[in-house]
mmCIF file of C-alpha atoms in Angstrom:
data_model
loop_
_atom_site.group_PDB
_atom_site.id
_atom_site.type_symbol
_atom_site.label_atom_id
_atom_site.label_comp_id
_atom_site.label_asym_id
_atom_site.label_seq_id
_atom_site.Cartn_x
_atom_site.Cartn_y
_atom_site.Cartn_z
ATOM 1 C CA MET A 1 -0.057 0.094 0.078
ATOM 2 C CA ALA A 2 1.338 3.264 -1.095
ATOM 3 C CA ALA A 3 1.959 6.006 1.753
ATOM 4 C CA PRO A 4 -0.349 9.198 1.231
ATOM 5 C CA LEU A 5 1.006 12.174 -0.355
ATOM 6 C CA ARG A 6 1.305 14.903 2.141
ATOM 7 C CA ALA A 7 0.984 18.597 1.168
ATOM 8 C CA PRO A 8 3.684 21.026 1.447
ATOM 9 C CA PRO A 9 3.506 22.897 4.459
ATOM 10 C CA PRO A 10 2.226 26.587 3.994
ATOM 11 C CA THR A 11 4.614 29.592 4.231
ATOM 12 C CA SER A 12 4.478 31.790 7.127
ATOM 13 C CA LEU A 13 4.850 34.965 4.862
ATOM 14 C CA SER A 14 2.429 35.105 1.976
ATOM 15 C CA PHE A 15 4.627 37.683 0.357
ATOM 16 C CA PHE A 16 7.194 35.514 -0.369
ATOM 17 C CA SER A 17 5.055 34.020 -3.221
ATOM 18 C CA SER A 18 6.143 37.016 -5.347
ATOM 19 C CA SER A 19 8.639 36.097 -8.167
ATOM 20 C CA LEU A 20 11.051 38.909 -6.627
ATOM 21 C CA PHE A 21 12.101 36.278 -4.219
ATOM 22 C CA GLN A 22 11.982 33.191 -6.259
ATOM 23 C CA ILE A 23 15.666 31.612 -6.320
ATOM 24 C CA PRO A 24 16.922 32.276 -9.485
ATOM 25 C CA LYS A 25 18.151 29.249 -11.376
ATOM 26 C CA LEU A 26 22.031 28.708 -11.497
ATOM 27 C CA THR A 27 24.096 28.759 -14.563
ATOM 28 C CA SER A 28 26.186 25.791 -15.613
ATOM 29 C CA LEU A 29 29.904 26.431 -15.350
ATOM 30 C CA SER A 30 30.907 23.445 -17.597
ATOM 31 C CA LYS A 31 30.402 25.464 -20.610
ATOM 32 C CA PRO A 32 33.233 27.716 -21.203
ATOM 33 C CA ASN A 33 32.310 31.331 -21.252
ATOM 34 C CA ASN A 34 34.294 34.014 -22.743
ATOM 35 C CA SER A 35 32.453 36.859 -21.086
ATOM 36 C CA PHE A 36 33.509 35.550 -17.621
ATOM 37 C CA ASN A 37 34.405 38.895 -16.379
ATOM 38 C CA SER A 38 31.056 40.392 -17.748
ATOM 39 C CA GLN A 39 29.180 38.894 -15.199
ATOM 40 C CA PHE A 40 30.519 40.576 -12.371
ATOM 41 C CA LYS A 41 29.021 43.713 -13.139
ATOM 42 C CA ARG A 42 28.650 46.633 -10.260
ATOM 43 C CA LEU A 43 25.255 46.416 -8.564
ATOM 44 C CA SER A 44 23.175 49.513 -8.311
ATOM 45 C CA ILE A 45 19.962 50.380 -6.533
ATOM 46 C CA SER A 46 17.132 50.905 -9.022
ATOM 47 C CA CYS A 47 13.942 52.268 -8.869
ATOM 48 C CA GLN A 48 10.359 51.215 -9.715
ATOM 49 C CA THR A 49 7.529 53.902 -10.478
ATOM 50 C CA ALA A 50 4.521 52.259 -10.043
ATOM 51 C CA THR A 51 0.688 53.451 -11.009
ATOM 52 C CA ILE A 52 -1.752 53.150 -7.920
ATOM 53 C CA PRO A 53 -5.455 53.786 -8.261
ATOM 54 C CA ILE A 54 -7.123 56.155 -6.031
ATOM 55 C CA LEU A 55 -10.482 55.176 -4.600
ATOM 56 C CA SER A 56 -13.021 57.208 -3.128
ATOM 57 C CA PHE A 57 -14.993 55.796 0.256
ATOM 58 C CA THR A 58 -17.793 54.568 -1.966
ATOM 59 C CA GLY A 59 -15.346 52.382 -3.998
ATOM 60 C CA GLU A 60 -15.317 54.635 -7.674
ATOM 61 C CA LYS A 61 -11.849 55.376 -9.029
ATOM 62 C CA ILE A 62 -11.255 59.322 -8.739
ATOM 63 C CA GLY A 63 -7.797 59.134 -10.043
ATOM 64 C CA GLU A 64 -4.143 57.799 -9.989
ATOM 65 C CA THR A 65 -1.046 58.571 -7.983
ATOM 66 C CA PHE A 66 2.593 57.488 -8.266
ATOM 67 C CA LEU A 67 4.966 55.399 -6.201
ATOM 68 C CA ASP A 68 8.451 55.689 -6.903
ATOM 69 C CA LEU A 69 10.729 53.942 -4.558
ATOM 70 C CA LYS A 70 14.387 52.552 -4.352
ATOM 71 C CA SER A 71 14.652 48.663 -4.744
ATOM 72 C CA ALA A 72 17.326 46.583 -4.474
ATOM 73 C CA PRO A 73 18.340 44.581 -7.612
ATOM 74 C CA PRO A 74 17.084 41.134 -8.197
ATOM 75 C CA GLU A 75 20.304 39.408 -7.374
ATOM 76 C CA THR A 76 20.489 41.048 -3.854
ATOM 77 C CA ALA A 77 16.576 41.552 -3.241
ATOM 78 C CA ARG A 78 16.137 38.326 -1.420
ATOM 79 C CA ALA A 79 19.502 38.885 0.649
ATOM 80 C CA VAL A 80 18.452 42.096 1.582
ATOM 81 C CA VAL A 81 15.037 41.825 2.313
ATOM 82 C CA HIS A 82 15.819 38.206 4.670
ATOM 83 C CA ARG A 83 18.447 39.897 6.599
ATOM 84 C CA ALA A 84 16.231 42.768 7.481
ATOM 85 C CA ILE A 85 13.269 40.396 8.539
ATOM 86 C CA ILE A 86 15.728 38.174 10.719
ATOM 87 C CA THR A 87 17.030 41.113 12.559
ATOM 88 C CA ASP A 88 13.561 42.388 13.380
ATOM 89 C CA GLN A 89 12.480 38.795 14.571
ATOM 90 C CA GLN A 90 15.563 38.175 16.609
ATOM 91 C CA ASN A 91 15.475 41.573 18.192
ATOM 92 C CA LYS A 92 12.201 40.923 19.692
ATOM 93 C CA ARG A 93 13.487 38.012 21.837
ATOM 94 C CA ARG A 94 13.884 39.480 25.064
ATOM 95 C CA GLY A 95 16.212 36.953 26.859
ATOM 96 C CA THR A 96 14.676 36.883 30.386
ATOM 97 C CA ALA A 97 14.802 33.050 30.718
ATOM 98 C CA SER A 98 16.772 32.395 33.948
ATOM 99 C CA THR A 99 16.992 29.608 36.137
ATOM 100 C CA LEU A 100 18.642 29.487 40.014
ATOM 101 C CA THR A 101 21.948 27.811 40.673
ATOM 102 C CA ARG A 102 22.781 25.910 43.795
ATOM 103 C CA GLY A 103 24.201 29.152 45.460
ATOM 104 C CA GLU A 104 20.982 31.244 44.638
ATOM 105 C CA VAL A 105 18.275 28.768 46.032
ATOM 106 C CA ARG A 106 17.063 29.710 49.417
ATOM 107 C CA GLY A 107 18.161 27.675 52.404
ATOM 108 C CA GLY A 108 20.082 24.259 52.636
ATOM 109 C CA GLY A 109 22.769 25.793 54.964
ATOM 110 C CA ARG A 110 22.585 23.097 57.267
ATOM 111 C CA LYS A 111 23.341 19.329 56.813
ATOM 112 C CA PRO A 112 19.811 17.697 56.286
ATOM 113 C CA TYR A 113 20.676 14.312 58.118
ATOM 114 C CA PRO A 114 23.795 12.863 59.898
ATOM 115 C CA GLN A 115 26.626 11.432 57.646
ATOM 116 C CA LYS A 116 26.583 8.101 59.018
ATOM 117 C CA LYS A 117 24.054 5.311 60.733
ATOM 118 C CA THR A 118 21.200 6.270 58.746
ATOM 119 C CA GLY A 119 21.104 3.868 55.905
ATOM 120 C CA ARG A 120 20.713 6.811 53.534
ATOM 121 C CA ALA A 121 23.011 8.214 51.090
ATOM 122 C CA ARG A 122 25.335 11.093 52.286
ATOM 123 C CA ARG A 123 24.058 14.527 51.639
ATOM 124 C CA GLY A 124 25.397 17.836 52.384
ATOM 125 C CA SER A 125 22.794 20.271 51.117
ATOM 126 C CA ASN A 126 19.012 20.332 50.096
ATOM 127 C CA ARG A 127 20.390 22.970 47.422
ATOM 128 C CA THR A 128 22.593 19.946 45.229
ATOM 129 C CA PRO A 129 21.323 19.645 41.617
ATOM 130 C CA LEU A 130 20.738 16.241 42.384
ATOM 131 C CA ARG A 131 17.698 16.760 44.150
ATOM 132 C CA PRO A 132 14.327 18.143 43.176
ATOM 133 C CA GLY A 133 14.087 21.850 44.598
ATOM 134 C CA GLY A 134 17.910 22.162 44.315
ATOM 135 C CA GLY A 135 19.809 24.617 41.950
ATOM 136 C CA VAL A 136 19.986 23.872 37.803
ATOM 137 C CA ILE A 137 23.313 22.847 36.258
ATOM 138 C CA PHE A 138 24.198 25.028 33.004
ATOM 139 C CA GLY A 139 20.724 26.599 33.012
ATOM 140 C CA PRO A 140 19.732 29.590 30.967
ATOM 141 C CA LYS A 141 20.765 32.919 32.042
ATOM 142 C CA PRO A 142 19.505 36.391 31.115
ATOM 143 C CA LYS A 143 21.192 37.102 27.608
ATOM 144 C CA ASP A 144 21.170 39.882 24.803
ATOM 145 C CA TRP A 145 19.988 38.192 21.757
ATOM 146 C CA SER A 146 19.614 41.858 19.380
ATOM 147 C CA ILE A 147 21.655 42.133 16.444
ATOM 148 C CA ARG A 148 22.517 45.313 14.446
ATOM 149 C CA ILE A 149 21.772 46.372 10.741
ATOM 150 C CA ASN A 150 22.697 49.059 8.483
ATOM 151 C CA LYS A 151 20.406 51.903 8.650
ATOM 152 C CA LYS A 152 20.669 52.068 4.629
ATOM 153 C CA GLU A 153 20.227 48.250 4.249
ATOM 154 C CA LYS A 154 17.245 48.317 6.591
ATOM 155 C CA ARG A 155 15.402 51.130 4.796
ATOM 156 C CA LEU A 156 16.458 49.530 1.299
ATOM 157 C CA ALA A 157 14.632 46.341 2.425
ATOM 158 C CA ILE A 158 11.726 48.069 3.584
ATOM 159 C CA SER A 159 11.424 49.953 -0.153
ATOM 160 C CA THR A 160 12.193 46.929 -1.944
ATOM 161 C CA ALA A 161 9.327 45.159 -0.101
ATOM 162 C CA LEU A 162 7.040 48.052 -0.795
ATOM 163 C CA SER A 163 7.886 48.551 -4.675
ATOM 164 C CA SER A 164 7.485 44.491 -4.950
ATOM 165 C CA ALA A 165 3.926 44.736 -3.335
ATOM 166 C CA THR A 166 2.644 47.559 -5.773
ATOM 167 C CA GLU A 167 0.602 44.580 -7.705
ATOM 168 C CA SER A 168 -1.689 44.294 -4.763
ATOM 169 C CA MET A 169 -1.834 47.993 -3.546
ATOM 170 C CA ILE A 170 -4.681 50.313 -3.572
ATOM 171 C CA CYS A 171 -4.573 54.049 -2.387
ATOM 172 C CA VAL A 172 -7.814 55.260 -0.906
ATOM 173 C CA GLU A 173 -8.604 58.804 0.110
ATOM 174 C CA GLU A 174 -9.060 59.732 3.810
ATOM 175 C CA PHE A 175 -11.645 58.185 5.330
ATOM 176 C CA GLY A 176 -11.169 58.470 9.142
ATOM 177 C CA GLU A 177 -13.877 61.304 9.632
ATOM 178 C CA ASN A 178 -16.639 59.056 7.785
ATOM 179 C CA PHE A 179 -16.834 56.856 11.060
ATOM 180 C CA GLU A 180 -18.663 58.975 13.459
ATOM 181 C CA LYS A 181 -18.772 56.164 16.023
ATOM 182 C CA PRO A 182 -17.350 53.011 16.119
ATOM 183 C CA LYS A 183 -18.672 50.237 13.869
ATOM 184 C CA THR A 184 -17.167 47.352 12.714
ATOM 185 C CA LYS A 185 -19.878 46.298 10.333
ATOM 186 C CA GLU A 186 -19.324 49.699 8.426
ATOM 187 C CA PHE A 187 -15.917 49.257 8.242
ATOM 188 C CA ILE A 188 -16.316 45.646 6.684
ATOM 189 C CA ALA A 189 -18.744 47.292 4.100
ATOM 190 C CA ALA A 190 -16.298 49.712 3.277
ATOM 191 C CA MET A 191 -13.587 47.055 2.602
ATOM 192 C CA LYS A 192 -15.795 45.186 0.243
ATOM 193 C CA ARG A 193 -16.585 48.348 -1.509
ATOM 194 C CA TRP A 194 -12.858 48.848 -2.124
ATOM 195 C CA GLY A 195 -12.736 45.045 -3.528
ATOM 196 C CA LEU A 196 -11.110 44.032 -0.159
ATOM 197 C CA ASP A 197 -11.839 40.538 1.422
ATOM 198 C CA PRO A 198 -12.071 40.647 5.295
ATOM 199 C CA LYS A 199 -10.677 37.178 5.484
ATOM 200 C CA GLU A 200 -7.514 38.067 3.408
ATOM 201 C CA LYS A 201 -4.702 39.688 5.324
ATOM 202 C CA VAL A 202 -4.675 43.296 4.784
ATOM 203 C CA MET A 203 -2.678 46.164 5.898
ATOM 204 C CA PHE A 204 -3.367 49.984 6.285
ATOM 205 C CA LEU A 205 -1.024 52.662 6.289
ATOM 206 C CA MET A 206 -2.046 56.063 7.284
ATOM 207 C CA MET A 207 -0.651 59.196 8.777
ATOM 208 C CA ASP A 208 -3.142 58.879 11.552
ATOM 209 C CA VAL A 209 -5.782 56.843 12.942
ATOM 210 C CA ASN A 210 -8.280 58.322 15.104
ATOM 211 C CA ASP A 211 -10.291 56.418 18.017
ATOM 212 C CA ASN A 212 -13.337 55.634 15.970
ATOM 213 C CA LEU A 213 -11.222 54.196 13.279
ATOM 214 C CA GLY A 214 -9.292 52.060 15.407
ATOM 215 C CA LEU A 215 -12.288 50.848 17.465
ATOM 216 C CA SER A 216 -13.996 49.991 14.007
ATOM 217 C CA SER A 217 -11.132 47.800 12.567
ATOM 218 C CA ARG A 218 -9.496 46.036 16.060
ATOM 219 C CA ASN A 219 -11.963 43.411 15.932
ATOM 220 C CA ILE A 220 -10.921 42.082 12.510
ATOM 221 C CA GLY A 221 -7.996 39.827 13.129
ATOM 222 C CA THR A 222 -6.591 39.844 9.367
ATOM 223 C CA LEU A 223 -6.458 43.486 9.533
ATOM 224 C CA ARG A 224 -3.114 45.627 10.487
ATOM 225 C CA MET A 225 -3.999 49.455 10.863
ATOM 226 C CA LEU A 226 -0.344 50.842 10.745
ATOM 227 C CA THR A 227 1.214 54.615 10.779
ATOM 228 C CA PRO A 228 4.634 55.634 9.876
ATOM 229 C CA ARG A 229 5.777 54.982 13.377
ATOM 230 C CA THR A 230 4.757 51.458 13.521
ATOM 231 C CA LEU A 231 5.664 50.508 9.865
ATOM 232 C CA ASN A 232 7.561 47.094 9.781
ATOM 233 C CA LEU A 233 8.678 45.088 7.144
ATOM 234 C CA PHE A 234 6.926 41.759 8.550
ATOM 235 C CA ASP A 235 3.670 43.122 8.431
ATOM 236 C CA ILE A 236 4.663 44.102 4.587
ATOM 237 C CA LEU A 237 5.531 40.627 3.913
ATOM 238 C CA ASN A 238 2.657 39.095 5.703
ATOM 239 C CA SER A 239 -0.025 41.335 3.887
ATOM 240 C CA ASP A 240 -1.992 39.888 0.718
ATOM 241 C CA LYS A 241 -3.232 43.382 0.218
ATOM 242 C CA LEU A 242 -1.774 46.895 0.970
ATOM 243 C CA VAL A 243 -3.914 49.936 1.647
ATOM 244 C CA LEU A 244 -2.550 53.487 1.524
ATOM 245 C CA THR A 245 -3.941 57.096 1.681
ATOM 246 C CA PRO A 246 -2.717 59.960 -0.570
ATOM 247 C CA ASP A 247 -0.737 61.340 2.520
ATOM 248 C CA ALA A 248 0.916 57.932 3.231
ATOM 249 C CA VAL A 249 1.842 57.511 -0.593
ATOM 250 C CA ASP A 250 3.743 60.936 -0.206
ATOM 251 C CA PHE A 251 5.173 59.884 2.725
ATOM 252 C CA LEU A 252 6.656 56.884 1.428
ATOM 253 C CA ASN A 253 8.150 58.803 -1.720
ATOM 254 C CA GLY A 254 9.600 61.245 0.647
ATOM 255 C CA ARG A 255 11.090 58.782 2.681
ATOM 256 C CA TYR A 256 12.058 55.767 0.726
ATOM 257 C CA GLY A 257 11.969 57.596 -2.817
ATOM 258 C CA VAL A 258 14.684 57.550 -5.342
ATOM 259 C CA ASP A 259 15.853 61.187 -4.638
ATOM 260 C CA VAL A 260 15.856 60.900 -1.236
ATOM 261 C CA GLU A 261 19.557 60.837 0.340
ATOM 262 C CA ILE A 262 20.433 59.596 3.754
ATOM 263 C CA GLU A 263 22.443 62.014 5.764
ATOM 264 C CA SER A 264 26.115 60.763 6.488
ATOM 265 C CA GLY A 265 25.226 59.692 10.130
ATOM 266 C CA ASP A 266 22.503 57.383 9.379
ATOM 267 C CA ASP A 267 24.739 54.758 7.871
ATOM 268 C CA GLU A 268 25.677 53.771 11.335
ATOM 269 C CA GLU A 269 24.506 50.332 12.498
ATOM 270 C CA GLU A 270 21.584 50.252 14.462
ATOM 271 C CA GLU A 271 19.641 47.995 16.731
ATOM 272 C CA GLY A 272 16.102 46.958 16.384
ATOM 273 C CA GLU A 273 14.109 50.225 16.505
ATOM 274 C CA SER A 274 10.691 49.715 17.787
ATOM 275 C CA GLU A 275 10.511 47.083 20.473
ATOM 276 C CA GLU A 276 6.941 46.761 20.703
ATOM 277 C CA GLU A 277 5.798 46.754 16.818
ATOM 278 C CA GLY A 278 9.375 45.674 15.301
ATOM 279 C CA GLY A 279 9.288 48.307 12.995
ATOM 280 C CA GLU A 280 11.434 51.708 12.367
ATOM 281 C CA GLY A 281 9.869 53.405 15.196
ATOM 282 C CA ILE A 282 10.418 56.440 13.612
ATOM 283 C CA GLU A 283 8.120 59.347 13.265
ATOM 284 C CA ALA A 284 7.672 61.372 9.829
ATOM 285 C CA GLY A 285 10.302 63.709 9.104
ATOM 286 C CA GLU A 286 12.079 62.981 12.508
ATOM 287 C CA ASP A 287 15.582 62.732 12.487
ATOM 288 C CA SER A 288 16.899 58.973 13.399
ATOM 289 C CA THR A 289 20.493 59.368 13.893
ATOM 290 C CA VAL A 290 21.940 56.961 16.210
ATOM 291 C CA THR A 291 24.294 58.108 19.046
ATOM 292 C CA GLU A 292 26.955 55.949 20.325
#
């Protein structure tokens, strides 16, 4: 009887299905190639200009906008994004696991029973690791798991991910004031008018989220409502659809655009910038230099 076939496990990040992050086919080295030196070309940061439709609150198309961001070349895009996402995930580890050694366990100052004439094994302390309740040998202690990444590389990873997700990206006019009171049902109805499935993973990027809008969307488990301060690489990769506002598009073009030049002090290595969200942790227009 043949063994049943098992389906491959699903990937944790839905964005990795993009063709940009597929492993390229390796060229055969058995055939001679006269242009061997021509393969090693200087890699440069490219730009991808994408046209994004602008929808009204009722779901009608009212215009178009452009997203012109830096992106890493296909040869290095996978490595840049992988390094940035690993840095974000590893910096979330608190490293607070701790056990007590026999010197830290309370009690055990006196000998439990006499050395001889009891018929039992000799025992000098209740804190011995050989007994329940004693110390732990080679147990975990608080440790710093954080790693650092170059700031230019981190920004390039975010802009590359955004550039590759433009096909599943839409722009919606400012709609925060349309919610006079918290109403999840109205928010789901608005998503359907925009062509969004509430069962899919959707990320909203807005410059400001008011109270009524935040309360209307927080009960939708597949939805992430982000601001420039909480924008992070994991939510971009883990989303099936991305929804921006016109102000958010201007922010992305102003921060990750082709014409943006990072100051000389910004290329220093940095740790995870946002402990709670794992994102950049920087307000729009705020200087983000790292001081040692």
